[in-house]
Amino acid sequence: MEFFFNPQGIAVIGASANPVKGGYFILKNLMKGFKGSIYPVNPAYPEIDGLPCYPSVTDVPDPVDLTIIFVPAPQVPRVLRECAERGIKGAMIQSGGFAESSVEGRQLQDQIIEISRETGIRIWGPNCMGLVDAVHDYVFSFVLPAIWEKGLTTGNVSLIVQSGMLSAGFLIDIMSNGIMGISKVCSIGNKADVNECDILECLIDDSDTGAIGLYLESIPDGRRFMDLCRSSQKPIVVLRGGKSQKGAEAARSHTASLAGNWAVISGALAQVGVIEAFDFKQMMDLCRSVADYPAFQVKDNRRVAVLTMSGAAGIVSADFIEQHGLSVADLSKSTVDALKQIYPPWMPVANPVDLWPAVELHGRKKAYNLAFQAVFNDPNVDAVLFHSFVGGPASRIDMSNLVEMAKQSGKLLFGWLMGKRTEAHKFQMKARELRLPVFGELYRAVECMAAVLSREELPEPGSSGIFLTETTSDKTRLEKMLTDATGSLDEYKSKQILSLCKIPVVEEKIVSSASEALEIADRFGFPVVLKGLLPGEIHKTDLGLVRTGISSAEEAAGVFNELHNIMSYNGSILLQKQIQGDPELIAGLIRDPQFGPCVMCGFGGILAEVMADSVFAAAPLNISEARALIGRLKTQKLLNGFRGFTALDRNALADILVRVGDLAVAFDQIKEIDINPLIVCQGKPVAVDATIIIKNTMA
Amino acid sequence: MEFFFNPQGIAVIGASANPVKGGYFILKNLMKGFKGSIYPVNPAYPEIDGLPCYPSVTDVPDPVDLTIIFVPAPQVPRVLRECAERGIKGAMIQSGGFAESSVEGRQLQDQIIEISRETGIRIWGPNCMGLVDAVHDYVFSFVLPAIWEKGLTTGNVSLIVQSGMLSAGFLIDIMSNGIMGISKVCSIGNKADVNECDILECLIDDSDTGAIGLYLESIPDGRRFMDLCRSSQKPIVVLRGGKSQKGAEAARSHTASLAGNWAVISGALAQVGVIEAFDFKQMMDLCRSVADYPAFQVKDNRRVAVLTMSGAAGIVSADFIEQHGLSVADLSKSTVDALKQIYPPWMPVANPVDLWPAVELHGRKKAYNLAFQAVFNDPNVDAVLFHSFVGGPASRIDMSNLVEMAKQSGKLLFGWLMGKRTEAHKFQMKARELRLPVFGELYRAVECMAAVLSREELPEPGSSGIFLTETTSDKTRLEKMLTDATGSLDEYKSKQILSLCKIPVVEEKIVSSASEALEIADRFGFPVVLKGLLPGEIHKTDLGLVRTGISSAEEAAGVFNELHNIMSYNGSILLQKQIQGDPELIAGLIRDPQFGPCVMCGFGGILAEVMADSVFAAAPLNISEARALIGRLKTQKLLNGFRGFTALDRNALADILVRVGDLAVAFDQIKEIDINPLIVCQGKPVAVDATIIIKNTMA
């Protein structure tokens, strides 16, 4: 892939001398900063802007390892083949008219994929804006040269953007606003060959890149994407379009992307430490924040000091800090004492630190220096948020000095800025140079601080060290049960399988007569439950086949007979001990088209309907990963012991989730596992009902 | 109050000839645009900048009805008295050093309040930035003249800002960014006399004001504030600081404001149609949006068409639209047919409408005109969101034409903008002139659209038309019970009171012997509950005094004796029919220090703990207001019939809430009412347990 990013020579096929055409822009953009050889190819011109122009790529001299193709789609297969024959390694096809447009376009795209396979030439695009590399000053694109008219704003954020129009919009906005410094912006278009994973892999290894932002509408190769993110030391931010039903429909028609199960993808991304963005500029704000503090690790101490000139802005900052799970730092005595030196005697020292009265008394410089030094030295402070009102009183801040102090203290420094438009812009530009994240909206400033402060080390992936079954005979039995099974297994069979995998299931037994029901019920103790199981029947309750609260052996015998009648003496009857507990959970497994087998865990019963609190992770999991998954449930309160209930044994639940994942990984024929409810009884989860669905092998 | 906003003549006490002093800025700011007389007062100068300067306010000629005082705090009482004697009606005291600073300052503030009471002179401030009126070009303030160096950006949004520093920051930011047009910005400081309600009243009547934004840390006169908001035809947006615990602490030390019960205030504001903001710029964005569409009423149709040049931005827009409770419009056949004329044949027409291919085929002008006309004519569309990439391809938009089309169609038009910094700024300025709300962040654009589209007519306030009690004898009995009562009433007495007010309560009876328990239990039917009531005891359950699930008459008799023993034959024993139902609700009443008696309604049981879904409204309520209150619960799903449960009879619940409010309004001695649980049984709520707390009359 190196030839895409650092080619020695580039042939521009479809170069033009017409100064309003894309074929001219490509040349102009290359001439701006590309240091290698540039070879315009077009039989119509002997030279363009002083560069010799070649009738065909065959005539281009060495060195040439990359081509940018910008001729009408129908000509592309022919020139692509010529390029491959000429020994060119990579082609950025920026022309449109392929799979995104028509049936003929899709055929053309299939042809170029075939040429790539045959000859080994790699294809970036088609239908893309190419690459902008601000650090190297490379613009491999037909975008308007206007984007770099004031220079490229250099930094360490790289972007991968599926949509061409959007990447152009991003570029223009970013470059002219100068708030975020860019390393590489990669517009990957139809992804005929090179896809987001290929580029992500390059950017993870790119020494100019500190953080990577991606706009995606689908993640077709979910597992490779996850592996790359997991291996990355660099923070990765993803904005996904198509989360809502209407958004997903639009995505389908935009890039033929199947948006997929949003909760599954969110889970998979969280599992590998990806930060999720929800809006375009917010994604860029998150990117520049995490890029500037890539390895910040405060663990459980997220204590923020706020330095402001406005009490009101301090108050609202405190509200936001608490809202984001950070805490307003309790200043240490030494900080309080230091601030007392500059505060008027009537004013209590507190955090947020309102500096205005101190500035009035002692001047800006003295008050600022003393206050910032105090909070940076404070062992109770992990991060500092300062406010600046540019163009207002005492607005000049020695940013270099602040950044230096922050660096020496090892603490996070973020700023919120409001004030005069031009001065604020200058402030932003200076802040960008100093890698100081500064924001125009207070909420965003705190949100981005929280993104940095909340980055946690991922649990080590790898084997759970758990054996799915206890003995070789259990293993043989499990294999036999799953080999013989088809379709939707009844709850008894499903739980037998779970039980073989050492997942705790409720005490239960198939009873074949009223007298056996009577006897077993007595042995289990009351209340008990009787259920009629009919092959393939999944609506037991609706048919009156579930009877709970049976409180005597005689009743059990009676109900047995009733069920037998309802089922016309078919099926079988299951007697269960009725268990009480709280909360009611759900666990399960689905196979996602993008991310493969994924373990699910969530709340059941009435809570499932009102809160929709369930989380997913790609299987297999180990215990640490399973515990992390449990930790992502929103309603932690219910797990920590509640109204007299014992706290959940998280290891016991994690063990179940690991086994569910391992089971599905070991047996590919399992399509779905649904344990519902999984009742937590004295802290221990027990599977009370379950369904395992086996793939239809006939299909 | 008119003299504060449109004085005939202003005496500036503490005027200065020193060009870096606030006392000079005030004069300079007045000379900028104030058309009335300006009288500098300072014995040190004969004239300042050509204006005759007076040694004392006594020497100032007519007309003079307002003074701006900017002398050190200790001199303020003396000059204020002189002003009152001179016949001046209003004083804006912009000096600091009063209650916000020290004990002496507080005493000075008390003195000026006393002078105001004695003489009738009204005081604005002290410790404030005064008033900026962009429409009249008035700057009655010591703020740096820099804020208007490029002119004041005129519009119809007025702001009331408690914090002086913040209002200065707002002003500088707003004026230099030019995104929002301003009518009046009022910085009210310590509110010694004139407060947010006084100013709000003026702004509601102000013909230059279309919407009002307030930053507040407390709303001491909650009821007057509510009445004003309710009476206002103009939308009102409030940002409250101090919502979190730490934020509230900071508010206490900032303006000595008691932030109050956040849920109560939110409820009271929602009740009178106030829009709540959470951040500073977001507040301004909301203000300018609702100001531009003050009376937009689409009721239940919130169908949005999105016109974009980027499929990706369209997808993300659709996600945001669904997230905000709006809907992505299903375009009518005529719109689809119209768009087909400009779409390439391979491309399906859908909403979001991706115009890029059409622009490539037919040019910007034709594609835009046809597409916008089609959606504005579409009966299935209530609002249009367009995207503009300024400085990118086909970025020029004829905004005036769009605004004209929108106006003719009666539809909402909002824009999202990204692109080149300078061009985007120009676009914003032009949009402001046209009153077209345009935003730099896509999420914000949709959020503000939702704020406009979700404005609903408030239910008419006024009497419920309900009689609290049925008969005169009931009324007499109720009065007697409440007159005799003190402290926390036991559940039986509390429910007797509720029952007299025709609130449905569970069937229950005090039983005085085991045999009575046996007999009554049999009459009620099983299961029943027995509860031991001890005077003043509120932890019945902890003492083992609550016994549920009693399933026979004999058991009832036995439990009676047990309870009698535990209570050592004191107290009384209550027998209740045990009822089942879902969901479990809570209703009640509290007296809030800022908003008085407020009715509460929420979910009980486990849901109360995990969702904290409860809502408040100021009492008295009528049925429509009570129904609106119920409609503000987040978890509507549980009320609409759920898993086979009957849907809640909303009128029955509303009736209970009305009665709870009326009861507290009629009887001032009621401090608190707590009905918990209020179980919904076959759709009808029934009070199962309740506590009424009576104010301690001894205190």
PDB file of C-alpha atoms in Angstrom, chain A residues 77-226:
ATOM      1  CA  PRO A  77     -10.690  -0.969 -17.894  1.00  0.00           C
ATOM      2  CA  ARG A  78      -8.485  -0.449 -20.944  1.00  0.00           C
ATOM      3  CA  VAL A  79      -6.152   2.124 -19.350  1.00  0.00           C
ATOM      4  CA  LEU A  80      -6.058   0.169 -16.106  1.00  0.00           C
ATOM      5  CA  ARG A  81      -4.777  -2.878 -17.965  1.00  0.00           C
ATOM      6  CA  GLU A  82      -2.143  -0.723 -19.684  1.00  0.00           C
ATOM      7  CA  CYS A  83      -1.048   0.580 -16.283  1.00  0.00           C
ATOM      8  CA  ALA A  84      -0.708  -2.933 -14.898  1.00  0.00           C
ATOM      9  CA  GLU A  85       1.322  -3.947 -17.967  1.00  0.00           C
ATOM     10  CA  ARG A  86       3.536  -0.869 -17.527  1.00  0.00           C
ATOM     11  CA  GLY A  87       4.315  -2.220 -14.028  1.00  0.00           C
ATOM     12  CA  ILE A  88       2.408   0.434 -12.089  1.00  0.00           C
ATOM     13  CA  LYS A  89       1.471  -0.924  -8.646  1.00  0.00           C
ATOM     14  CA  GLY A  90      -1.505   1.205  -7.667  1.00  0.00           C
ATOM     15  CA  ALA A  91      -4.349   3.068  -9.351  1.00  0.00           C
ATOM     16  CA  MET A  92      -6.517   5.718  -7.736  1.00  0.00           C
ATOM     17  CA  ILE A  93      -9.595   5.723  -9.927  1.00  0.00           C
ATOM     18  CA  GLN A  94     -11.313   9.024  -9.282  1.00  0.00           C
ATOM     19  CA  SER A  95     -13.797   8.865 -12.155  1.00  0.00           C
ATOM     20  CA  GLY A  96     -17.426   8.183 -11.299  1.00  0.00           C
ATOM     21  CA  GLY A  97     -19.918   6.099 -13.268  1.00  0.00           C
ATOM     22  CA  PHE A  98     -19.351   2.707 -11.647  1.00  0.00           C
ATOM     23  CA  ALA A  99     -21.396   0.636  -9.195  1.00  0.00           C
ATOM     24  CA  GLU A 100     -22.869   3.786  -7.636  1.00  0.00           C
ATOM     25  CA  SER A 101     -24.612   4.751 -10.859  1.00  0.00           C
ATOM     26  CA  SER A 102     -26.058   2.073 -13.130  1.00  0.00           C
ATOM     27  CA  VAL A 103     -26.111  -1.541 -14.210  1.00  0.00           C
ATOM     28  CA  GLU A 104     -23.469  -0.797 -16.850  1.00  0.00           C
ATOM     29  CA  GLY A 105     -21.388   0.948 -14.173  1.00  0.00           C
ATOM     30  CA  ARG A 106     -21.576  -2.109 -11.969  1.00  0.00           C
ATOM     31  CA  GLN A 107     -20.341  -4.235 -14.862  1.00  0.00           C
ATOM     32  CA  LEU A 108     -17.417  -1.850 -15.428  1.00  0.00           C
ATOM     33  CA  GLN A 109     -16.600  -2.104 -11.726  1.00  0.00           C
ATOM     34  CA  ASP A 110     -16.647  -5.898 -11.934  1.00  0.00           C
ATOM     35  CA  GLN A 111     -14.242  -5.672 -14.890  1.00  0.00           C
ATOM     36  CA  ILE A 112     -11.701  -3.559 -13.035  1.00  0.00           C
ATOM     37  CA  ILE A 113     -11.899  -5.839  -9.979  1.00  0.00           C
ATOM     38  CA  GLU A 114     -11.134  -8.716 -12.328  1.00  0.00           C
ATOM     39  CA  ILE A 115      -8.141  -6.850 -13.802  1.00  0.00           C
ATOM     40  CA  SER A 116      -6.878  -6.148 -10.283  1.00  0.00           C
ATOM     41  CA  ARG A 117      -7.127  -9.842  -9.395  1.00  0.00           C
ATOM     42  CA  GLU A 118      -5.425 -10.927 -12.592  1.00  0.00           C
ATOM     43  CA  THR A 119      -2.565  -8.466 -12.619  1.00  0.00           C
ATOM     44  CA  GLY A 120      -2.131  -7.617  -8.943  1.00  0.00           C
ATOM     45  CA  ILE A 121      -2.542  -3.871  -9.472  1.00  0.00           C
ATOM     46  CA  ARG A 122      -4.289  -2.388  -6.408  1.00  0.00           C
ATOM     47  CA  ILE A 123      -7.302  -0.117  -6.924  1.00  0.00           C
ATOM     48  CA  TRP A 124      -8.283   2.793  -4.663  1.00  0.00           C
ATOM     49  CA  GLY A 125     -11.845   3.897  -5.575  1.00  0.00           C
ATOM     50  CA  PRO A 126     -13.420   4.252  -8.071  1.00  0.00           C
ATOM     51  CA  ASN A 127     -15.730   7.238  -7.508  1.00  0.00           C
ATOM     52  CA  CYS A 128     -13.554   8.822  -4.830  1.00  0.00           C
ATOM     53  CA  MET A 129     -11.759  12.033  -3.980  1.00  0.00           C
ATOM     54  CA  GLY A 130      -8.431  10.271  -3.358  1.00  0.00           C
ATOM     55  CA  LEU A 131      -5.934  11.350  -0.758  1.00  0.00           C
ATOM     56  CA  VAL A 132      -4.806  14.568   0.875  1.00  0.00           C
ATOM     57  CA  ASP A 133      -1.658  14.353   3.008  1.00  0.00           C
ATOM     58  CA  ALA A 134      -1.154  17.680   4.764  1.00  0.00           C
ATOM     59  CA  VAL A 135       2.146  16.692   6.391  1.00  0.00           C
ATOM     60  CA  HIS A 136       3.786  15.822   3.058  1.00  0.00           C
ATOM     61  CA  ASP A 137       1.852  18.527   1.244  1.00  0.00           C
ATOM     62  CA  TYR A 138       0.384  15.899  -1.131  1.00  0.00           C
ATOM     63  CA  VAL A 139      -2.976  16.378  -2.796  1.00  0.00           C
ATOM     64  CA  PHE A 140      -3.729  13.311  -4.935  1.00  0.00           C
ATOM     65  CA  SER A 141      -7.176  14.462  -5.922  1.00  0.00           C
ATOM     66  CA  PHE A 142      -9.301  16.388  -8.390  1.00  0.00           C
ATOM     67  CA  VAL A 143     -10.695  18.553  -5.542  1.00  0.00           C
ATOM     68  CA  LEU A 144     -10.727  22.270  -6.152  1.00  0.00           C
ATOM     69  CA  PRO A 145      -7.282  23.749  -5.460  1.00  0.00           C
ATOM     70  CA  ALA A 146      -9.221  26.262  -3.321  1.00  0.00           C
ATOM     71  CA  ILE A 147      -8.987  23.853  -0.388  1.00  0.00           C
ATOM     72  CA  TRP A 148      -5.303  24.626   0.067  1.00  0.00           C
ATOM     73  CA  GLU A 149      -5.287  28.263  -1.008  1.00  0.00           C
ATOM     74  CA  LYS A 150      -4.266  29.231   2.538  1.00  0.00           C
ATOM     75  CA  GLY A 151      -2.069  26.182   2.972  1.00  0.00           C
ATOM     76  CA  LEU A 152      -2.944  22.845   4.458  1.00  0.00           C
ATOM     77  CA  THR A 153      -3.480  22.862   8.205  1.00  0.00           C
ATOM     78  CA  THR A 154      -1.026  20.267   9.388  1.00  0.00           C
ATOM     79  CA  GLY A 155      -1.617  18.071  12.373  1.00  0.00           C
ATOM     80  CA  ASN A 156      -1.873  14.469  13.477  1.00  0.00           C
ATOM     81  CA  VAL A 157      -5.511  13.561  12.821  1.00  0.00           C
ATOM     82  CA  SER A 158      -6.225  11.292   9.862  1.00  0.00           C
ATOM     83  CA  LEU A 159      -9.665  10.640   8.454  1.00  0.00           C
ATOM     84  CA  ILE A 160     -11.218   7.866   6.394  1.00  0.00           C
ATOM     85  CA  VAL A 161     -14.438   9.006   4.768  1.00  0.00           C
ATOM     86  CA  GLN A 162     -16.670   6.766   2.741  1.00  0.00           C
ATOM     87  CA  SER A 163     -18.529   9.627   1.081  1.00  0.00           C
ATOM     88  CA  GLY A 164     -16.673  11.714  -1.471  1.00  0.00           C
ATOM     89  CA  MET A 165     -18.815  14.813  -1.204  1.00  0.00           C
ATOM     90  CA  LEU A 166     -18.530  14.734   2.550  1.00  0.00           C
ATOM     91  CA  SER A 167     -14.757  14.425   2.495  1.00  0.00           C
ATOM     92  CA  ALA A 168     -14.585  17.461   0.216  1.00  0.00           C
ATOM     93  CA  GLY A 169     -16.859  19.351   2.623  1.00  0.00           C
ATOM     94  CA  PHE A 170     -14.765  18.268   5.593  1.00  0.00           C
ATOM     95  CA  LEU A 171     -11.567  19.345   3.879  1.00  0.00           C
ATOM     96  CA  ILE A 172     -12.791  22.794   2.967  1.00  0.00           C
ATOM     97  CA  ASP A 173     -14.247  23.345   6.417  1.00  0.00           C
ATOM     98  CA  ILE A 174     -11.224  22.022   8.291  1.00  0.00           C
ATOM     99  CA  MET A 175      -8.635  23.820   6.200  1.00  0.00           C
ATOM    100  CA  SER A 176     -10.342  27.194   6.263  1.00  0.00           C
ATOM    101  CA  ASN A 177     -11.258  27.068   9.936  1.00  0.00           C
ATOM    102  CA  GLY A 178      -7.859  25.867  11.031  1.00  0.00           C
ATOM    103  CA  ILE A 179      -9.137  24.369  14.273  1.00  0.00           C
ATOM    104  CA  MET A 180      -7.991  20.838  13.588  1.00  0.00           C
ATOM    105  CA  GLY A 181      -4.668  19.875  12.102  1.00  0.00           C
ATOM    106  CA  ILE A 182      -4.803  17.100   9.535  1.00  0.00           C
ATOM    107  CA  SER A 183      -2.365  14.409   8.558  1.00  0.00           C
ATOM    108  CA  LYS A 184      -4.220  12.370   5.915  1.00  0.00           C
ATOM    109  CA  VAL A 185      -7.772  12.503   4.584  1.00  0.00           C
ATOM    110  CA  CYS A 186      -8.643   9.371   2.616  1.00  0.00           C
ATOM    111  CA  SER A 187     -11.768   9.268   0.483  1.00  0.00           C
ATOM    112  CA  ILE A 188     -12.274   5.648  -0.461  1.00  0.00           C
ATOM    113  CA  GLY A 189     -15.389   5.760  -2.654  1.00  0.00           C
ATOM    114  CA  ASN A 190     -16.789   2.471  -3.919  1.00  0.00           C
ATOM    115  CA  LYS A 191     -14.099   0.343  -2.229  1.00  0.00           C
ATOM    116  CA  ALA A 192     -13.810  -1.969  -5.263  1.00  0.00           C
ATOM    117  CA  ASP A 193     -10.508  -3.259  -3.900  1.00  0.00           C
ATOM    118  CA  VAL A 194      -8.914  -1.123  -1.172  1.00  0.00           C
ATOM    119  CA  ASN A 195     -11.362  -0.728   1.762  1.00  0.00           C
ATOM    120  CA  GLU A 196     -11.499   1.009   5.148  1.00  0.00           C
ATOM    121  CA  CYS A 197      -9.610  -1.840   6.796  1.00  0.00           C
ATOM    122  CA  ASP A 198      -6.719  -1.608   4.336  1.00  0.00           C
ATOM    123  CA  ILE A 199      -6.403   2.128   4.930  1.00  0.00           C
ATOM    124  CA  LEU A 200      -6.889   1.812   8.676  1.00  0.00           C
ATOM    125  CA  GLU A 201      -4.026  -0.668   8.805  1.00  0.00           C
ATOM    126  CA  CYS A 202      -1.750   1.842   7.018  1.00  0.00           C
ATOM    127  CA  LEU A 203      -2.784   4.726   9.275  1.00  0.00           C
ATOM    128  CA  ILE A 204      -2.232   2.722  12.453  1.00  0.00           C
ATOM    129  CA  ASP A 205       1.377   2.290  11.314  1.00  0.00           C
ATOM    130  CA  ASP A 206       1.730   5.866  10.051  1.00  0.00           C
ATOM    131  CA  SER A 207       4.105   7.898  12.183  1.00  0.00           C
ATOM    132  CA  ASP A 208       2.392  11.153  11.169  1.00  0.00           C
ATOM    133  CA  THR A 209      -0.991   9.980  12.484  1.00  0.00           C
ATOM    134  CA  GLY A 210      -1.986  10.343  16.136  1.00  0.00           C
ATOM    135  CA  ALA A 211      -5.684   9.575  15.927  1.00  0.00           C
ATOM    136  CA  ILE A 212      -7.996   8.207  13.253  1.00  0.00           C
ATOM    137  CA  GLY A 213     -11.566   9.255  12.548  1.00  0.00           C
ATOM    138  CA  LEU A 214     -13.860   7.273  10.263  1.00  0.00           C
ATOM    139  CA  TYR A 215     -17.247   8.013   8.742  1.00  0.00           C
ATOM    140  CA  LEU A 216     -18.784   4.681   7.717  1.00  0.00           C
ATOM    141  CA  GLU A 217     -22.165   3.400   6.627  1.00  0.00           C
ATOM    142  CA  SER A 218     -21.317  -0.244   7.094  1.00  0.00           C
ATOM    143  CA  ILE A 219     -18.431  -2.339   8.387  1.00  0.00           C
ATOM    144  CA  PRO A 220     -18.634  -5.390   6.120  1.00  0.00           C
ATOM    145  CA  ASP A 221     -15.483  -7.034   7.431  1.00  0.00           C
ATOM    146  CA  GLY A 222     -16.363  -6.480  11.077  1.00  0.00           C
ATOM    147  CA  ARG A 223     -13.878  -8.928  12.540  1.00  0.00           C
ATOM    148  CA  ARG A 224     -10.863  -7.570  10.682  1.00  0.00           C
ATOM    149  CA  PHE A 225     -11.953  -4.059  11.624  1.00  0.00           C
ATOM    150  CA  MET A 226     -12.128  -5.103  15.287  1.00  0.00           C
TER     151      MET A 226
END
